[in-house]
Short mmCIF file of C-alpha atoms and ligand atoms in Angstrom, two decimals:
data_model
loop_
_atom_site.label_atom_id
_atom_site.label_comp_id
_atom_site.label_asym_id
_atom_site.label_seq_id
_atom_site.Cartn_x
_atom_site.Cartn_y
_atom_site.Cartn_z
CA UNK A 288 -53.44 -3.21 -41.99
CA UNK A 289 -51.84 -6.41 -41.50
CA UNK A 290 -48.28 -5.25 -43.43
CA UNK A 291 -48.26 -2.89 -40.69
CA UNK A 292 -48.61 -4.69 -38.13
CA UNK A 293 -45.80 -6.77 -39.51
CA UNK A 294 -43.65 -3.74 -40.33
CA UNK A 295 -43.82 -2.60 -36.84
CA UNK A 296 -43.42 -5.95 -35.20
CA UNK A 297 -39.76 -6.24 -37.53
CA UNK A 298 -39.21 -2.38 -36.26
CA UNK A 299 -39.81 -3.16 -32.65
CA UNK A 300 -37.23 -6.41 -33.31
CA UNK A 301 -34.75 -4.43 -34.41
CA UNK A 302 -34.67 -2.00 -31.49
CA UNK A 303 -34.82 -5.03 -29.12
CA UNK A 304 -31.53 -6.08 -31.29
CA UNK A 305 -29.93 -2.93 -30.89
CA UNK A 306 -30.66 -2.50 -27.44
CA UNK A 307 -29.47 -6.33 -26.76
CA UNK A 308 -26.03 -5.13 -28.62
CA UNK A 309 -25.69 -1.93 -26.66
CA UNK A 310 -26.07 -3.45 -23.24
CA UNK A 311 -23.69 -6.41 -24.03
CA UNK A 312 -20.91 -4.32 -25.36
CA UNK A 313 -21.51 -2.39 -21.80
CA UNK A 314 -21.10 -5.33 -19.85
CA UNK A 315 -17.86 -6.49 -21.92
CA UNK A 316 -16.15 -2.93 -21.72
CA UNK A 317 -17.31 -2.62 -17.94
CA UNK A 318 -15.67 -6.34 -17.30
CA UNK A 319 -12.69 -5.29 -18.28
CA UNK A 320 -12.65 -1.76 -16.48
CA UNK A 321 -14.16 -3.50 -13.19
CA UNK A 322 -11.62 -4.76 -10.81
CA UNK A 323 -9.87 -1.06 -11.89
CA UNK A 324 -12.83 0.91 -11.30
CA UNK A 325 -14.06 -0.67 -8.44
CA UNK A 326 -10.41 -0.58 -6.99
CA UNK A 327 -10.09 3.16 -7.49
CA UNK A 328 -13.82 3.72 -6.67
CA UNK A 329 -13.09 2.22 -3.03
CA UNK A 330 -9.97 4.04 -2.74
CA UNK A 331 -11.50 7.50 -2.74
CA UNK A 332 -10.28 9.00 -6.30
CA UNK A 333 -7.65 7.07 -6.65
CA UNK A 334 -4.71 8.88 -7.76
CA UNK A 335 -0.87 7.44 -9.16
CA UNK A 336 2.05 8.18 -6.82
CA UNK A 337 4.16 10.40 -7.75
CA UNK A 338 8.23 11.09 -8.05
CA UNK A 339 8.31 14.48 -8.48
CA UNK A 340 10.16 14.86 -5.08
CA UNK A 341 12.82 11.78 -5.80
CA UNK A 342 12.26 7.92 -5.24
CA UNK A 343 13.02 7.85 -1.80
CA UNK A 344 9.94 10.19 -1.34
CA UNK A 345 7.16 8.79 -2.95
CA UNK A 346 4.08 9.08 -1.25
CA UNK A 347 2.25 5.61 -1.23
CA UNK A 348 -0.75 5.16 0.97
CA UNK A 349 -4.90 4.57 0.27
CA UNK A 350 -4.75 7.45 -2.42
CA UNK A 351 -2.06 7.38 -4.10
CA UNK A 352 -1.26 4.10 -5.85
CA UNK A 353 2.04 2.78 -6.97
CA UNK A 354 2.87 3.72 -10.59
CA UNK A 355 2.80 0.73 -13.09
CA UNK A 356 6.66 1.35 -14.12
CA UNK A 357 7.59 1.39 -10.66
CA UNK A 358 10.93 -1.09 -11.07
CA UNK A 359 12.59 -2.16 -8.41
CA UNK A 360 15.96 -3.82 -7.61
CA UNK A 361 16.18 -6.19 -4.82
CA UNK A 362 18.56 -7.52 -2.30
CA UNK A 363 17.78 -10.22 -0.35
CA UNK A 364 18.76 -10.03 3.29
CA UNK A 365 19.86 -13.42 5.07
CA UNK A 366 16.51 -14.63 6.34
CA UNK A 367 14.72 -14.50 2.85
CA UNK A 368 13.35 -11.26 2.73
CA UNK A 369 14.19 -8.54 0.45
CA UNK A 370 14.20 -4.62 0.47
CA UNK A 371 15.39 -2.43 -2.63
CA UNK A 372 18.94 -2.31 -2.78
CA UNK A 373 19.28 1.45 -2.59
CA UNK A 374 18.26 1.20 0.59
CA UNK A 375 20.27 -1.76 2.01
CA UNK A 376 23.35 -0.16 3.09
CA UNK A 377 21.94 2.24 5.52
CA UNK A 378 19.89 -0.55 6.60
CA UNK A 379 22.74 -3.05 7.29
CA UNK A 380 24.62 0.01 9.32
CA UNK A 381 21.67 0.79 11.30
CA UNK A 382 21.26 -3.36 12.19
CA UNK A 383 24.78 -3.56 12.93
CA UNK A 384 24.47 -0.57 15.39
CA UNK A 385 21.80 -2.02 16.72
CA UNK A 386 23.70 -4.93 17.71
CA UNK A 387 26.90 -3.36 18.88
CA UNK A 388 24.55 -1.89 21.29
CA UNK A 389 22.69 -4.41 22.56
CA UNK A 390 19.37 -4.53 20.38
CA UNK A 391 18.98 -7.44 18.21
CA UNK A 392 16.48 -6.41 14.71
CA UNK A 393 15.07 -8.72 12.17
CA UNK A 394 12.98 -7.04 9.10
CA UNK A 395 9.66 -9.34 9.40
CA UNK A 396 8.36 -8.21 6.24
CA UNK A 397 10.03 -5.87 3.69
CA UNK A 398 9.69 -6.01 -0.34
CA UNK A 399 6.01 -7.62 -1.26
CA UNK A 400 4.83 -8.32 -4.61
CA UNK A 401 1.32 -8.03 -5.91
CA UNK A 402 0.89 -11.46 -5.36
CA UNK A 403 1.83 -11.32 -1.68
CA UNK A 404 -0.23 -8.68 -1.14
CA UNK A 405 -3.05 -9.94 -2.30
CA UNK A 406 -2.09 -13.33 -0.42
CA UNK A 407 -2.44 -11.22 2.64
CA UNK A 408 -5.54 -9.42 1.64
CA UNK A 409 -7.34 -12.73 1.32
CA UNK A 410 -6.11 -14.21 4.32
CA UNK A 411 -7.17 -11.40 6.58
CA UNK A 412 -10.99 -11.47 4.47
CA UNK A 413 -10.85 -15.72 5.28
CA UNK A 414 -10.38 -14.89 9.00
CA UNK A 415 -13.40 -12.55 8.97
CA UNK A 416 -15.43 -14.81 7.28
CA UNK A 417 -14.57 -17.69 9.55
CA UNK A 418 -15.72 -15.20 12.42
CA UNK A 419 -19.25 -15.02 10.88
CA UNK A 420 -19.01 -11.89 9.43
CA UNK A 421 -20.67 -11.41 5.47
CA UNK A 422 -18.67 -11.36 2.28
CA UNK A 423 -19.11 -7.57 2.15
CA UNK A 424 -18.80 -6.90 5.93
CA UNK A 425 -15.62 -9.24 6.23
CA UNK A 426 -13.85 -7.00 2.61
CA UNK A 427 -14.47 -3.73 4.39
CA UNK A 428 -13.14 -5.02 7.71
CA UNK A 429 -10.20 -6.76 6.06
CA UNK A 430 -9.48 -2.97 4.39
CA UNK A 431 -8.80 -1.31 8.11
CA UNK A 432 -5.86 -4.32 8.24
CA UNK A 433 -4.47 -4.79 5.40
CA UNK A 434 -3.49 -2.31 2.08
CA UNK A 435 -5.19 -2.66 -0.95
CA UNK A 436 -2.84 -4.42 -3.91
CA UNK A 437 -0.93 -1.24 -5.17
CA UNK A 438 -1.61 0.64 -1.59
CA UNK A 439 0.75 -0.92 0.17
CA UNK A 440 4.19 0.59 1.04
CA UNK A 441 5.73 -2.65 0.79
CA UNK A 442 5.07 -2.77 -2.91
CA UNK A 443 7.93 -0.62 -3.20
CA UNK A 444 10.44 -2.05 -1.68
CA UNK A 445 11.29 0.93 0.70
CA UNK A 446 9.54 -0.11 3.45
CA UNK A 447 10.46 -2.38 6.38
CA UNK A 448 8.89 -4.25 9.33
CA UNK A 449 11.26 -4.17 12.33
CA UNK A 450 10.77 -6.80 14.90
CA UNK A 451 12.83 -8.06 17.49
CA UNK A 452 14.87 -11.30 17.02
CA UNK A 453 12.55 -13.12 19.50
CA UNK A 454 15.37 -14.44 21.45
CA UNK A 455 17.45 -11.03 22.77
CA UNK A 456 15.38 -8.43 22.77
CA UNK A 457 11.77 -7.59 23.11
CA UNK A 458 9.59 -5.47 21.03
CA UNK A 459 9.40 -2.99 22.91
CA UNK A 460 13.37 -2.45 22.98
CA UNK A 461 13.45 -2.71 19.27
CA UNK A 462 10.64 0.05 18.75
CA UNK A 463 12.15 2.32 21.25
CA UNK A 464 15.28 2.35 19.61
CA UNK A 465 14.04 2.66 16.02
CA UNK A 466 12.02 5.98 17.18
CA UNK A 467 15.12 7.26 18.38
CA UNK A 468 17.28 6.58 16.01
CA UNK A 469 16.04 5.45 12.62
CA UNK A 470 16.00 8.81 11.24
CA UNK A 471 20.25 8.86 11.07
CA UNK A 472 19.94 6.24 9.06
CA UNK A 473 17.06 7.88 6.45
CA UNK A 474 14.15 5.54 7.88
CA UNK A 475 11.22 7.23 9.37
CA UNK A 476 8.49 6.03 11.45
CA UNK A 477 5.64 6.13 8.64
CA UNK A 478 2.58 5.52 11.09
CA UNK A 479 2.79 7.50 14.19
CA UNK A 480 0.71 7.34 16.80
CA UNK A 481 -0.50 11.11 16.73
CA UNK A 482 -1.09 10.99 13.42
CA UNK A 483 -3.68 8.44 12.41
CA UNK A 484 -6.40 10.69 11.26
CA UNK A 485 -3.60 11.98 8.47
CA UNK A 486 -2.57 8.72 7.37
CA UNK A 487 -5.58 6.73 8.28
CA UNK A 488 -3.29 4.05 9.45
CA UNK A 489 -3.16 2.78 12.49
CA UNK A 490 0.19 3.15 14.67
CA UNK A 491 2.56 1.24 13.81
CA UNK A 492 5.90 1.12 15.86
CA UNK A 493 7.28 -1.80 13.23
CA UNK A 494 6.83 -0.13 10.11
CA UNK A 495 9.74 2.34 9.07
CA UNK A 496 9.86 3.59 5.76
CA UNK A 497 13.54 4.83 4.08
CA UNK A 498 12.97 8.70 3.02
CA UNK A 499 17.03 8.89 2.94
CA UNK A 500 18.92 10.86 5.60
CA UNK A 501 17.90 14.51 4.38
CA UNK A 502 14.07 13.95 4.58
CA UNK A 503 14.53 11.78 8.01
CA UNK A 504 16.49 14.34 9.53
CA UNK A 505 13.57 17.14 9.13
CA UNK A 506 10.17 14.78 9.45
CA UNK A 507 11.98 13.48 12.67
CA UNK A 508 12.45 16.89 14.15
CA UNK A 509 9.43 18.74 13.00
CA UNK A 510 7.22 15.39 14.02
CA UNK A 511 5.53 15.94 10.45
CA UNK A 512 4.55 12.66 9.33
CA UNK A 513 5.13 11.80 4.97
CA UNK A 514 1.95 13.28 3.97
CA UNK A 515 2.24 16.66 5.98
CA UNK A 516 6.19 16.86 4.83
CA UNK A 517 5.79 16.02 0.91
CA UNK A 518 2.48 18.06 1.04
CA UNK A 519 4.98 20.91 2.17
CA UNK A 520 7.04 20.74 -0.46
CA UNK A 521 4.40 20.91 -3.38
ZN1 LIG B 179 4.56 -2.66 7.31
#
């Protein structure tokens, strides 16, 4: 009677061992997997951006994430920012235009690395937290601000933030003339105002976003905005 008692006592051990073994090697492999998990989890069903259509039209927003191989070759313009160099000629002409008529551009933000990104992302979370908002509350307001790391078009170094110079022009010059006339020069206004519920940005009269001449030429005059046009074309 006793041996038994024993024998099941060393069973029951060993399933409490087992079971302690299981649920760490759980936790360890769900660590690892978290930040990516919980990353795609809050971004819908995450998917990887694709190039089927070219570089210049990859489709980077909340659900589609920029590809891990995604390389990119910078220039750096003259006041420290960067955008990828395919882009930088038609960027230069369309500054220089600018200027010849009277507008005076300067990109506020253009290539961002992961780093930055994040930089940005934590930033925005601080100043909700200093407004007395939760951990949780002040993450899911930071989200309607700021991309995720690997959401953001700036990642790629296609996208550009347009403001004036501060001293010659005002915003509102520089935006009207960028929604006029970007598109010769292959950049695109990626947020519009009308079309918020599509990209589930807000409007954004800074952000442009190169698509090259071709693409900017028909998104301009069919006032698709990049998800309706590449989701055209597949
Ligand atoms: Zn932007």
């Amino acid at each position: 009677m006793r041996q038994k008692a024993r024998k099941n006592r060393r069973h029951g051990k060993r399933i409490v061992l087992t079971l302690l073994v299981l649920i760490l090697t759980i936790s360890a492999v769900l660590a690892v997997a978290n930040q990516t998990v919980l990353q795609d989890f809050l971004h819908f069903n995450a998917s990887v951006a694709s190039m089927e259509h070219g570089w210049n039209l990859i489709l980077v927003n909340g659900e589609y994430k920029i590809p891990k191989d995604w390389k990119v070759e910078l220039t750096e313009l003259s006041n420290g920012q960067s955008v990828d160099s395919r882009i930088y000629p038609d960027l230069q002409q369309m500054f220089d235009d600018m200027r010849t008529q009277g507008v005076y551009p300067v990109v506020a933000s253009g290539y961002r690395t992961a780093k930055k990104q994040q930089e940005l992302m934590d930033e925005k979370v601080n100043s909700f937290l200093a407004q007395g908002y939760s951990k949780s509350e002040a993450k899911s307001e930071a989200k309607k601000w700021v991309a995720g790391v690997g959401y953001s078009e700036h990642q790629t170094g296609l996208a550009v933030d347009i403001n004036a110079d501060g001293a010659n022009s005002s915003g509102q010059q520089v935006y009207a003339w960028l929604a006029d006339n970007a598109w010769k020069y292959g950049f695109i206004l990626r947020y519009p105002e009308d079309k918020t519920e599509i990209t589930k940005t807000d409007y954004e009269p800074w952000h442009y976003r190169y698509v090259g001449k071709e693409a900017a030429k028909e998104i301009y005059e069919s006032g698709l905005c990049l998800e309706e046009y590449i989701g055209m074309m597949n």
